[in-house]
XYZ file of C-alpha atoms in Angstrom:
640
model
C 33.557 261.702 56.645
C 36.664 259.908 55.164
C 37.463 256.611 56.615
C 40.276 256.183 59.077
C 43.382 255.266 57.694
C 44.451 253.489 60.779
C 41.058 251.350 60.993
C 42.743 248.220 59.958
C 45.610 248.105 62.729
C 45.430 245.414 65.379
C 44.377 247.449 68.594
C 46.457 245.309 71.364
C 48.388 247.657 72.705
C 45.728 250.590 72.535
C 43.366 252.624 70.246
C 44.630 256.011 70.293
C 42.714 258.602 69.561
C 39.773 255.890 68.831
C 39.843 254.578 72.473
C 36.798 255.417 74.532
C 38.730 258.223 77.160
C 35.227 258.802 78.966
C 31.370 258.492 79.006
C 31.643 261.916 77.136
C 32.488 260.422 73.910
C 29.362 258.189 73.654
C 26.803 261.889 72.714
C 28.820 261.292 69.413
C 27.884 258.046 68.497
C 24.447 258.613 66.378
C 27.076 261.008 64.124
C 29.407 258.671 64.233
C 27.222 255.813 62.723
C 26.082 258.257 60.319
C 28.476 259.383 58.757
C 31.159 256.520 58.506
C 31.219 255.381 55.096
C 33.315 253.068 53.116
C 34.153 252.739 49.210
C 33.390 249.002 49.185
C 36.540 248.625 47.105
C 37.950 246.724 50.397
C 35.586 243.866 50.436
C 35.522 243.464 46.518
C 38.931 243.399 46.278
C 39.314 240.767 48.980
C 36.687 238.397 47.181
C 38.325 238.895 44.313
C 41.848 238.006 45.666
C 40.387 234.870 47.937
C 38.641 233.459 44.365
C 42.093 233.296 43.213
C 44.096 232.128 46.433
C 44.533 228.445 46.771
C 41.454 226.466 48.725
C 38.675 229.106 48.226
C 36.333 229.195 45.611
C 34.008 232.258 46.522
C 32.097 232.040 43.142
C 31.345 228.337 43.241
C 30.831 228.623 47.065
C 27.479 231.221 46.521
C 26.346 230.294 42.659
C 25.133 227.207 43.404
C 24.023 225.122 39.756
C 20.829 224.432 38.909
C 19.286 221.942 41.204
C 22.020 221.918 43.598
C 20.743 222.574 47.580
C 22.399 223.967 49.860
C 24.301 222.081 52.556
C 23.135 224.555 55.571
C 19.832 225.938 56.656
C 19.615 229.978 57.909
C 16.903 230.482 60.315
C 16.069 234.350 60.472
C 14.381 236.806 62.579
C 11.865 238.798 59.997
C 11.734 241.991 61.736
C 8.648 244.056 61.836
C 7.072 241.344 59.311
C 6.748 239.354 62.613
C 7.793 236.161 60.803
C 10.810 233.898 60.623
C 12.709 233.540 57.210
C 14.169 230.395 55.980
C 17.344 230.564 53.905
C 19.736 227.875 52.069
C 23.586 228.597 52.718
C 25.361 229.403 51.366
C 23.801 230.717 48.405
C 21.542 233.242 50.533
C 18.300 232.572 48.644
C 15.333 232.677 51.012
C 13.115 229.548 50.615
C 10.636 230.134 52.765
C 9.061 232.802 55.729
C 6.916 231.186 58.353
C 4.067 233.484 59.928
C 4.252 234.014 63.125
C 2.913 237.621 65.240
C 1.679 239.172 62.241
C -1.244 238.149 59.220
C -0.074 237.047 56.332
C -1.932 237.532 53.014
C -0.661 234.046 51.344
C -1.028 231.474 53.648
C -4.378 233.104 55.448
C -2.274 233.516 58.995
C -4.378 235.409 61.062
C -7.760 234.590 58.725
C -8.317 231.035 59.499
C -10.062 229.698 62.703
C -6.552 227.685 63.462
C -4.064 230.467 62.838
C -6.129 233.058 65.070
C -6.069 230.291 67.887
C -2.283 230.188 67.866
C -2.179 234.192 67.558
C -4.772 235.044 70.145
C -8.146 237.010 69.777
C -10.108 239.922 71.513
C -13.348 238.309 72.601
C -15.179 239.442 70.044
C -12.849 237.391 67.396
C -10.435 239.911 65.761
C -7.018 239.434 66.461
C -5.119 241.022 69.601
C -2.151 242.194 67.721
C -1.345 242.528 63.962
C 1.779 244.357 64.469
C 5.037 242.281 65.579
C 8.871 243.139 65.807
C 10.726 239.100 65.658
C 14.149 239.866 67.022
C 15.939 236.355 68.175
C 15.652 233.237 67.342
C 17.177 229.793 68.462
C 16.696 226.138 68.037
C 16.334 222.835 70.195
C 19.272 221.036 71.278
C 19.886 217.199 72.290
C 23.617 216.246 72.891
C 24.385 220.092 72.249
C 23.647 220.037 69.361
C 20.192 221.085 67.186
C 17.750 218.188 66.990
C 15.930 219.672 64.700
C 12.376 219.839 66.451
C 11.719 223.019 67.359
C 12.592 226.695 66.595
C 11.438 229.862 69.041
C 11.188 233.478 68.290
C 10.221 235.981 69.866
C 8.006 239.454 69.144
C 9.773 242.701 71.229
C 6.721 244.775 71.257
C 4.019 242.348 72.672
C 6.376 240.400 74.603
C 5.147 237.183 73.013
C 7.283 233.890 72.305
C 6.488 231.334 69.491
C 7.258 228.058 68.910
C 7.923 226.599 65.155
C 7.996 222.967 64.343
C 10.626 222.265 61.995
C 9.016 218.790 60.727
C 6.067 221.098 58.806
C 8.098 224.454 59.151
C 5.007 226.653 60.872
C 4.031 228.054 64.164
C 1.859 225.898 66.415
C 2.216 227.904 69.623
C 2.331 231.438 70.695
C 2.812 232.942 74.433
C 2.688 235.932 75.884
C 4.414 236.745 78.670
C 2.964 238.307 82.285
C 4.365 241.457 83.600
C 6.948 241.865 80.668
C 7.690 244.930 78.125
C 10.791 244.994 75.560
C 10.943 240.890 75.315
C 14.134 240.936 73.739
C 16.497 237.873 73.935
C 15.938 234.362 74.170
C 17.372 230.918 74.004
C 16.869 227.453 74.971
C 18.466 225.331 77.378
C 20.598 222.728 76.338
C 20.069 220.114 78.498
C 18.049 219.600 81.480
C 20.043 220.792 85.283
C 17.951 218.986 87.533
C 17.889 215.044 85.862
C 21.155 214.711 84.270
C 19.479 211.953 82.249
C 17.642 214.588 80.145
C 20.117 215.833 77.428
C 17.620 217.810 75.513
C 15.980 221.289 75.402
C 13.283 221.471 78.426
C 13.077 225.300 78.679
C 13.429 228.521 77.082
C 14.789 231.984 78.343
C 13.383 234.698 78.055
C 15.107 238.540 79.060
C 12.838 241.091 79.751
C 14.882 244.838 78.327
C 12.648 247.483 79.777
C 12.111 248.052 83.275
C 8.069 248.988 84.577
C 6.502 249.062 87.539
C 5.321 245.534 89.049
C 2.254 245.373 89.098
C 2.078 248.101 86.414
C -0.043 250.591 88.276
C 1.257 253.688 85.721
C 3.742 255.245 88.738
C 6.519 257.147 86.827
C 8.799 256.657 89.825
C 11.557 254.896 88.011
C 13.817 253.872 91.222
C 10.618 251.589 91.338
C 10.387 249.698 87.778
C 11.813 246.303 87.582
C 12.534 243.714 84.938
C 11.450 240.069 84.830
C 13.563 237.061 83.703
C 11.220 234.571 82.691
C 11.429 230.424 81.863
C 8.955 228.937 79.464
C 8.128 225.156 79.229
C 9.614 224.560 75.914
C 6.823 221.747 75.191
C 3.421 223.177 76.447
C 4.994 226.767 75.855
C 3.687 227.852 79.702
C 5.621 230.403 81.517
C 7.021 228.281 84.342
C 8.637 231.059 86.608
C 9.605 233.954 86.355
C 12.776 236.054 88.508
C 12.917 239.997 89.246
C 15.777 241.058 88.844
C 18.215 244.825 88.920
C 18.665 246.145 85.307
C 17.656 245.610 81.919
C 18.189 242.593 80.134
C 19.709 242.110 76.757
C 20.898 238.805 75.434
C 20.518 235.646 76.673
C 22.729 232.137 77.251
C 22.829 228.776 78.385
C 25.173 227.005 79.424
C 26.002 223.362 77.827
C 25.447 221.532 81.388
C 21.953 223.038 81.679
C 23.145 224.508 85.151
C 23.689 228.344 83.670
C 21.556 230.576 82.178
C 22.501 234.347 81.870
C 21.860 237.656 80.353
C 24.129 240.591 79.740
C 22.526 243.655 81.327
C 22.637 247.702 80.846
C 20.880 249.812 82.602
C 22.138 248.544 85.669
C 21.484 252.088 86.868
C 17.863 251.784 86.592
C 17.529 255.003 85.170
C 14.296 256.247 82.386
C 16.550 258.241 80.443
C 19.568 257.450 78.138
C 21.804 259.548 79.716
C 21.084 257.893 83.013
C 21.466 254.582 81.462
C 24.747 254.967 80.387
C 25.872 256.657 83.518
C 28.261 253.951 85.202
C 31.237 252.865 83.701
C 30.586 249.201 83.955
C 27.072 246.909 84.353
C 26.413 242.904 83.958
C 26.047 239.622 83.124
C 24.230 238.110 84.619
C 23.636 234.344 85.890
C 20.652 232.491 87.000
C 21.445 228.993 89.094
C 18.345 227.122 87.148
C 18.310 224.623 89.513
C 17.977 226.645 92.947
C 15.646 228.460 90.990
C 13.373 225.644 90.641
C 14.483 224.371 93.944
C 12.543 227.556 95.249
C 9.789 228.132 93.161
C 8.820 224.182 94.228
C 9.568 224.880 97.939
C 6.493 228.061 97.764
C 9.308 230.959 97.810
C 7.736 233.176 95.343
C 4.964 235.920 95.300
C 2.960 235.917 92.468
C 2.312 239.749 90.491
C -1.172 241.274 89.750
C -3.309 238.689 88.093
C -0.799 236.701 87.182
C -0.022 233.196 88.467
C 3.527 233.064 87.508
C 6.025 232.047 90.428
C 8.380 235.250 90.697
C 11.732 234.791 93.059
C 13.614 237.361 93.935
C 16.920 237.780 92.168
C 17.932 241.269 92.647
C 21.437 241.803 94.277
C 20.229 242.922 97.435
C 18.712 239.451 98.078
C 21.658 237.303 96.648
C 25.064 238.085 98.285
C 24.615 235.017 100.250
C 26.477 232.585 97.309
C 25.301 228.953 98.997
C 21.797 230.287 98.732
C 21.868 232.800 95.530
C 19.934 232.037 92.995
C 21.584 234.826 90.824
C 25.219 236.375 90.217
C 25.894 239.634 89.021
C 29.405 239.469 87.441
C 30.444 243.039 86.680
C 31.497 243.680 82.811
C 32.418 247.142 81.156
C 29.553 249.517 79.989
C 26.394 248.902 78.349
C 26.875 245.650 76.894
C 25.248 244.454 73.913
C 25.601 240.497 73.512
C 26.195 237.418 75.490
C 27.205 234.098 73.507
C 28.729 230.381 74.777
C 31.398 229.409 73.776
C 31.782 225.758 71.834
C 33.967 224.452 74.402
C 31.368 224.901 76.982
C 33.931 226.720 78.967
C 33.018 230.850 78.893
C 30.216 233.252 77.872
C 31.638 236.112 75.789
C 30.441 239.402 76.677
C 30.908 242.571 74.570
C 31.096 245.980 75.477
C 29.407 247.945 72.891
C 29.968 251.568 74.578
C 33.631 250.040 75.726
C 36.163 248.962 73.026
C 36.412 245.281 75.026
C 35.024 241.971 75.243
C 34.822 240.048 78.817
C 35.195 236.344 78.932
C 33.730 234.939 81.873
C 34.825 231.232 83.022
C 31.844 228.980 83.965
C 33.247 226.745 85.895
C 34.357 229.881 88.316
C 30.671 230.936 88.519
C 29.785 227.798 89.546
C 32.478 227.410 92.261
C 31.083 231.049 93.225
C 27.772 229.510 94.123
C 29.081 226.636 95.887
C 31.017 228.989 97.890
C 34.723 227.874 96.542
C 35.044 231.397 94.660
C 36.193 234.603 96.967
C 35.252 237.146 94.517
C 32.870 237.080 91.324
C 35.005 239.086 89.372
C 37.744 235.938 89.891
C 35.279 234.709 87.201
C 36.740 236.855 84.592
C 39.425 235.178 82.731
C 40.175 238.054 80.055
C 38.880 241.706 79.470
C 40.245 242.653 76.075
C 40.115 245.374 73.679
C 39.286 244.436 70.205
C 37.565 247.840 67.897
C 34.818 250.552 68.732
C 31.339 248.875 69.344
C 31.955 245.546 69.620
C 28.156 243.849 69.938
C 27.584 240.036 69.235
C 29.875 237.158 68.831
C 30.286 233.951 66.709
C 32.841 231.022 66.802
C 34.312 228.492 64.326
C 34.977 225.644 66.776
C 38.813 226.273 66.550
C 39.147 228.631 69.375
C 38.432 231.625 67.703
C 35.414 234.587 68.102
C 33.982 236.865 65.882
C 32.819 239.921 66.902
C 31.163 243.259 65.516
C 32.104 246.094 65.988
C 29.425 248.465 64.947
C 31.342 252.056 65.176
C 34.383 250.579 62.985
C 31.819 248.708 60.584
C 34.122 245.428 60.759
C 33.985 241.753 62.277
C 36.859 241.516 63.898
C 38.435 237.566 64.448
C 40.467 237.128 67.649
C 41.619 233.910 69.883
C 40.244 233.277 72.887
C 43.003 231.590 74.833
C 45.357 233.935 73.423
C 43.345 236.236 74.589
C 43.185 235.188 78.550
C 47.382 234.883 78.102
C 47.675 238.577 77.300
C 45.006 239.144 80.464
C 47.367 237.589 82.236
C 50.413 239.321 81.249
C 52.208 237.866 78.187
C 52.027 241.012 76.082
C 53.576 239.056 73.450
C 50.156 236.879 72.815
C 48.569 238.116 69.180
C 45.066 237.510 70.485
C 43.486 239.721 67.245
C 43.760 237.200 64.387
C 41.953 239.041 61.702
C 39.749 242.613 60.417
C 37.319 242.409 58.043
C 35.378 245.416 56.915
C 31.911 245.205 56.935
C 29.467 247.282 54.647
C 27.691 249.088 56.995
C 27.432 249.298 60.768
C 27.179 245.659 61.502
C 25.051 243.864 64.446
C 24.520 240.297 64.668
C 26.714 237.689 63.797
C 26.441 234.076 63.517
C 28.676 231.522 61.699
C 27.916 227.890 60.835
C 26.823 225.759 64.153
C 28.122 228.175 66.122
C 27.105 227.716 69.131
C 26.784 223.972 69.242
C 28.957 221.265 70.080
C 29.490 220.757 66.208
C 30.804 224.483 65.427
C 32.332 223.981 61.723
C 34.102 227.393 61.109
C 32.670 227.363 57.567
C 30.582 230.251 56.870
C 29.651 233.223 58.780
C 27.276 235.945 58.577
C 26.601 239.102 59.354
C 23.398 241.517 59.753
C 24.947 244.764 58.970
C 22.479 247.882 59.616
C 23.155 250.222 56.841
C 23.349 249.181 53.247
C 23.898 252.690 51.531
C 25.854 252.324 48.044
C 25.697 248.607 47.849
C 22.599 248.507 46.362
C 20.607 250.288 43.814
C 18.861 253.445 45.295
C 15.082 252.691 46.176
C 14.252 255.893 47.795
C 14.795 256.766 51.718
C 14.218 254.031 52.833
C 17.552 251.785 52.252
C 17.537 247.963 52.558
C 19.690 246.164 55.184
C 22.544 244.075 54.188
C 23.149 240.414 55.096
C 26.544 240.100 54.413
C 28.126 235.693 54.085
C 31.727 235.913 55.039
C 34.464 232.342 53.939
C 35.812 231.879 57.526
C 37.530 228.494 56.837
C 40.739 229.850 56.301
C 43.214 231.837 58.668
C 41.711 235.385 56.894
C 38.023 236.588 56.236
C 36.730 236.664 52.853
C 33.554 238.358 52.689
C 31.790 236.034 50.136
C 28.460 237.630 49.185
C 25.507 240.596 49.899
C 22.017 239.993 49.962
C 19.512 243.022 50.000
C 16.604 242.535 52.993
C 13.785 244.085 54.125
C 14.319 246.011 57.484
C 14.748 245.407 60.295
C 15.789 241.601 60.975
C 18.125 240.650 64.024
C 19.381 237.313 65.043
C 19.442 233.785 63.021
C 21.231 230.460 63.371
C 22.631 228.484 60.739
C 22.735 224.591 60.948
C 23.777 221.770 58.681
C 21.048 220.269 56.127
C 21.268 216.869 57.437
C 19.586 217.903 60.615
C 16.590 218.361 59.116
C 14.016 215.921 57.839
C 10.658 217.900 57.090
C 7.608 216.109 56.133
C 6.373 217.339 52.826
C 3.014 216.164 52.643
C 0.736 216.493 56.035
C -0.930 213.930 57.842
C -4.829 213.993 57.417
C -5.220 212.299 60.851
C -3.678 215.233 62.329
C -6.742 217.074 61.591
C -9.864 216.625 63.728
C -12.462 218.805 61.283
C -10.475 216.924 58.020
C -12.945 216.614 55.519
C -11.622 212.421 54.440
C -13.651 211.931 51.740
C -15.568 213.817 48.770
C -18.711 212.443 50.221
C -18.779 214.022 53.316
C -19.112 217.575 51.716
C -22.065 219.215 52.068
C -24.038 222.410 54.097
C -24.917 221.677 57.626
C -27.476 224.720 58.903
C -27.778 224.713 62.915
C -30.392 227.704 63.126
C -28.159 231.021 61.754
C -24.664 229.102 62.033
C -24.209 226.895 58.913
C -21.110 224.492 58.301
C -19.688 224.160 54.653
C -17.534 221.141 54.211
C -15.383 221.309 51.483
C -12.510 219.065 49.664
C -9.810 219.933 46.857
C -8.421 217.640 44.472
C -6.832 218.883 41.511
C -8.295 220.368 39.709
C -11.649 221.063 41.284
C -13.702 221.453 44.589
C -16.004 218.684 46.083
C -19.058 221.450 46.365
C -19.066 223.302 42.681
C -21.624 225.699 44.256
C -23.092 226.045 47.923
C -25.788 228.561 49.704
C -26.316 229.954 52.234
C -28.977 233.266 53.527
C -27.514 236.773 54.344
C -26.931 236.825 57.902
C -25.716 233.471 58.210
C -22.908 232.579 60.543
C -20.489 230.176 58.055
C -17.745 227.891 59.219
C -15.798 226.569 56.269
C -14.276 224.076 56.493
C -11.458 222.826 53.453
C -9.454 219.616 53.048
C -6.788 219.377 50.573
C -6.889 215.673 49.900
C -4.075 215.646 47.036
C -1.190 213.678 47.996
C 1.282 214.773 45.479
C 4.107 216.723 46.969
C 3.959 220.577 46.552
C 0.268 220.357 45.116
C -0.959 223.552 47.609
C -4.794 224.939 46.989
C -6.186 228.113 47.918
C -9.337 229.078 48.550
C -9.991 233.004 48.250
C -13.612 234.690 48.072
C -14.068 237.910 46.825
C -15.588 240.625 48.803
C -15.638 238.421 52.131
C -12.077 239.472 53.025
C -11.069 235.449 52.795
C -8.058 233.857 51.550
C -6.021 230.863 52.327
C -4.297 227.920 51.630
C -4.320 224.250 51.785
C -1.274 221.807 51.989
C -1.212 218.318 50.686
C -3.566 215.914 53.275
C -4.324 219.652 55.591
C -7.423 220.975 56.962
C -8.146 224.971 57.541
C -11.381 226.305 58.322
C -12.376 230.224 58.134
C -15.521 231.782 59.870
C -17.491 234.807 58.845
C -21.065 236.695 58.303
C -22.766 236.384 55.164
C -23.522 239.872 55.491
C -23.930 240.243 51.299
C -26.322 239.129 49.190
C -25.372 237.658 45.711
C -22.788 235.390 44.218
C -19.355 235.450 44.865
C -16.843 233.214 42.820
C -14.670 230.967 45.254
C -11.402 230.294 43.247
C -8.573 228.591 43.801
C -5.443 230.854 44.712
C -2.376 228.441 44.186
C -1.722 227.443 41.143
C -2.513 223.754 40.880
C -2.954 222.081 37.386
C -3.597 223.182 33.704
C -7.031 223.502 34.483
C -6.340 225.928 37.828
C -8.109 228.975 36.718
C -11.016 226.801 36.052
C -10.511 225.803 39.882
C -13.779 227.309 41.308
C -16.662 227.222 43.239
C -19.804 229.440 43.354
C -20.877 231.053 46.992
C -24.618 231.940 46.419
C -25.971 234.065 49.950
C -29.674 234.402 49.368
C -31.589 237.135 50.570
């Protein structure tokens, strides 16, 4: 398919033949996305141009020298690798991925006794899940801006939520949540609604996407299915409450008060089948009153579902028309929209139509007066309803008053003003809102740009998860990489910077400025109740079958050259790293016994298995240490 010679004209005043006439048009859309294509020549050109143009510097904005960091961390979503990435910005290199739903072979997530307690375990020991699918992810705020303590992501196909400290960069909590399928978006609070003295992150949101039947006693009625909105204690990581709600959820926002938190919704038709869900012309976002929400759930008006102790109010519309005692508001936006975002003013949540060629912004303050009763109509809420390209999904900002948004059909980010924007909603046909088009290579989805949705938005660097890759990279087969695409946004035009290859399928990431950061890089051995503290205390402890092996590593050997044990034997071992030296890592892998993991400077781990094999099985070490690493052993001797 050639491209569309008209894709890069500003769309104000209509889309012609490209405008969405009727709900007919979306059966193309798969063939659409398919065959679009693009020569590239676009982008490179641009770069090329913008390293030339007077205050950009693409090349010396990505090649960073040798030794130079990066001045902004990249939190990523790792897809079906159930892990979060860490990447320096904006040269794109990935420093780091942090286990979270799924094993991982290096670190021994999901082999030692400490990792399986944060993943969860059938009752016979093996892990519950080993598959994942990490979609969203979002930081903790103080002031409205990231603090830098925690990071949550969440896993779509188990509906679980962890929690990642960012002083030691690694998952110390996981939760699943009751009565939930298709856990899709998330995001914090940004400061607590009911003590106004709390300006930090007390919760996190959590959007249920698929509709099932509460309890879930296998009915295929569908007119009966519902979907859950649920609020987890962002410091003991307990599901606090949860509300039932009409539709599916999507995205989800906060407001910078802490009063608001909302989702954008399809399905609002609460049908099993795409066609049905894409039925109605328009759907929702919608808004939960946090406050009378907890007002509720502490006055006993709640049920609880199956086994499940969760509070669950009722927020369906039926049950909320009443505004001075809602505890939701539906706010009708155009058709199946696929992102909800806040803005850095703290003023409106952008919504975006994805099967409608518009974006919705919503006023908060007029959602609150709704609830308060000072607000005739919800819709009065809606400040601008715009048309901006075909597909238009997430959206970023740059703290000037500007949005980015993709538009997955036209494979661009389009750049358009959001004031300008509510002028031409309100009649002054002469207001430019569309500021800039970018073409994006291909099929893009989310979008972020540098503190974007803080307080501290920067308009420095945006990127952009773009779904197909196709000629940008060499051919591998079938199966194509995605393509994470940085983007200049300082100046008044787009200047699409860099690509980076990835592994399919991430989704959603942050970025954040360096200085908000101060990671520990050694561990603290106190932390650690089994911590092995000194040399002398290794040894085998036998308790009838179930034998302790205490362990310590110090470059370059282990405390215990060789230990035994008898076949049959129950072993807990137990490692300390007691090196102090910064980046000095051990690892501890035995052969045949399906064990391997690592040791930070000053950190315990223990692993637990069956001695089920006679012999003797060299214990090395798996990290490479000193010049004497691959002398780094110990001898396992299981007696008959």
């Amino acid at each position: 398919m050639k491209q569309d010679p008209t894709s890069h004209l500003t769309l104000e005043g209509g889309l012609g033949r490209r405008r969405f006439l009727n709900t007919a048009a979306v059966v193309g859309l798969a063939g659409v996305a398919a065959c679009t294509d693009k020569s590239g020549a676009t982008a490179a050109t641009a770069a090329s141009a913008a390293s030339q143009a007077p205050g950009h510097s693409a090349a010396n904005a990505v090649h960073l020298k040798p030794g130079e960091l990066d001045t902004y961390y990249g939190l990523w979503s790792g897809g079906h690798t159930g892990d979060m990435r860490v990447l320096g910005l904006p040269s794109g290199r990935e420093i780091h991925r942090i286990p979270c739903f799924v094993p991982d072979a290096l670190v021994g997530w999901g082999v030692t006794n400490e990792s399986k307690k944060v993943m969860g375990t059938k009752p016979n020991g093996d892990l519950r899940y080993t598959v994942g699918d990490s979609h969203h992810t979002h930081a903790s705020y103080k002031d409205g801006n990231y603090d830098g303590r925690y990071a949550w992501i969440n896993d779509k196909i188990n509906s679980r939520i962890a929690r990642i400290r960012l002083d030691y960069f690694v998952c110390d909590k996981i939760t699943e949540l009751p009565n939930v399928q298709g856990f899709h978006g998330i995001f914090p609070d940004k400061r607590d609604p009911v003590d106004p003295k709390i300006n930090y992150t007390t919760r996190v949101f959590c959007g249920a996407e698929f509709a099932i039947p509460l309890p879930n006693t296998g009915t295929e009625d569908a007119t009966t299915y519902r979907s859950l909105f649920t609020c987890v204690d962002a410091e003991t990581m307990e599901v606090r409450w949860q509300v039932m709600i009409d539709g599916n959820c999507d995205l989800t926002a906060t407001s910078y008060d802490g009063k608001l938190a909302a989702t954008n919704q399809y399905n609002t038709e609460r049908g099993a089948r795409y066609e049905d869900m894409m039925s109605a012309e328009r759907d929702a976002c919608l808004f939960f009153n946090v406050a009378r929400i907890e007002e509720a759930v502490k006055a006993g008006k709640f049920k609880t579902i199956g086994n499940s102790k969760v509070p669950v109010v009722d927020g369906t519309l039926e049950s909320n028309k009443d505004p001075k005692t809602a505890l939701t508001a539906y706010v009708s936006v155009p058709k199946n929209p696929h992102g909800v975002n806040a803005s850095p003013d703290q003023k409106y949540f952008i919504c975006a139509g994805k099967l409608s060629p518009t974006v919705t912004v919503i006023e908060l303050s007029r959602v609150l007066d709704w609830f308060d009763g000072k607000l005739a109509k919800l819709d009065e809420s809606i400040v601008a309803e715009v048309e901006v390209g075909l597909g238009p999904l997430h959206t970023a900002f740059d703290g000037r008053g500007n949005a980015y948004t993709t538009l997955f059909l036209d494979s661009q980010v389009v750049k358009w003003n959001i004031e300008a924007a509510i002028k031409f909603q309100k009649g002054d046909k002469a207001a430019k809102y569309v500021v800039d088009r970018l073409d994006v290579q291909y099929q893009p989805g989310h979008v972020n740009a540098s503190q974007s949705e803080t307080i501290a938005a920067d308009g420095k660097f945006l990127a952009v998860g773009c779904k197909f890759s196709k000629d940008r990279f060499l051919p591998v087969g079938p199966l194509h990489p995605e393509n994470e695409q940085l983007i200049d946004i300082s100046g008044e035009k787009m200047v699409l910077l860099a690509d980076h290859p990835v592994r399919g399928e991430p989704h959603d990431f942050i970025i954040f400025k360096r200085e908000l950061l101060s990671p520990k890089p050694v561990y603290a051995l106190d932390d650690f109740p089994l911590a092995v503290k000194d040399p002398k205390e290794s040894g085998v402890v036998r308790n009838g079958r179930k034998v302790t092996v205490k362990i310590t590593s110090q470059a370059p050997a282990f405390s215990l050259r060789e230990f035994k044990v008898k076949k049959g034997d129950e072993v807990t071992l137990i490692l300390t790293n007691l090196d102090k030296v910064e980046d000095l890592t051990h690892g501890f892998a035995i052969p045949k016994y399906n064990v391997n993991f690592i040791v930070n400077p000053q950190e315990t781990a223990s692993v637990t298995f069956i001695a089920d094999t006679p012999g003797v099985f060299w214990a090395y070490c798996t990290h490479f240490c000193h010049a004497l690493h691959l002398e780094m052993r110990s001898r396992m001797i299981v007696e008959a």
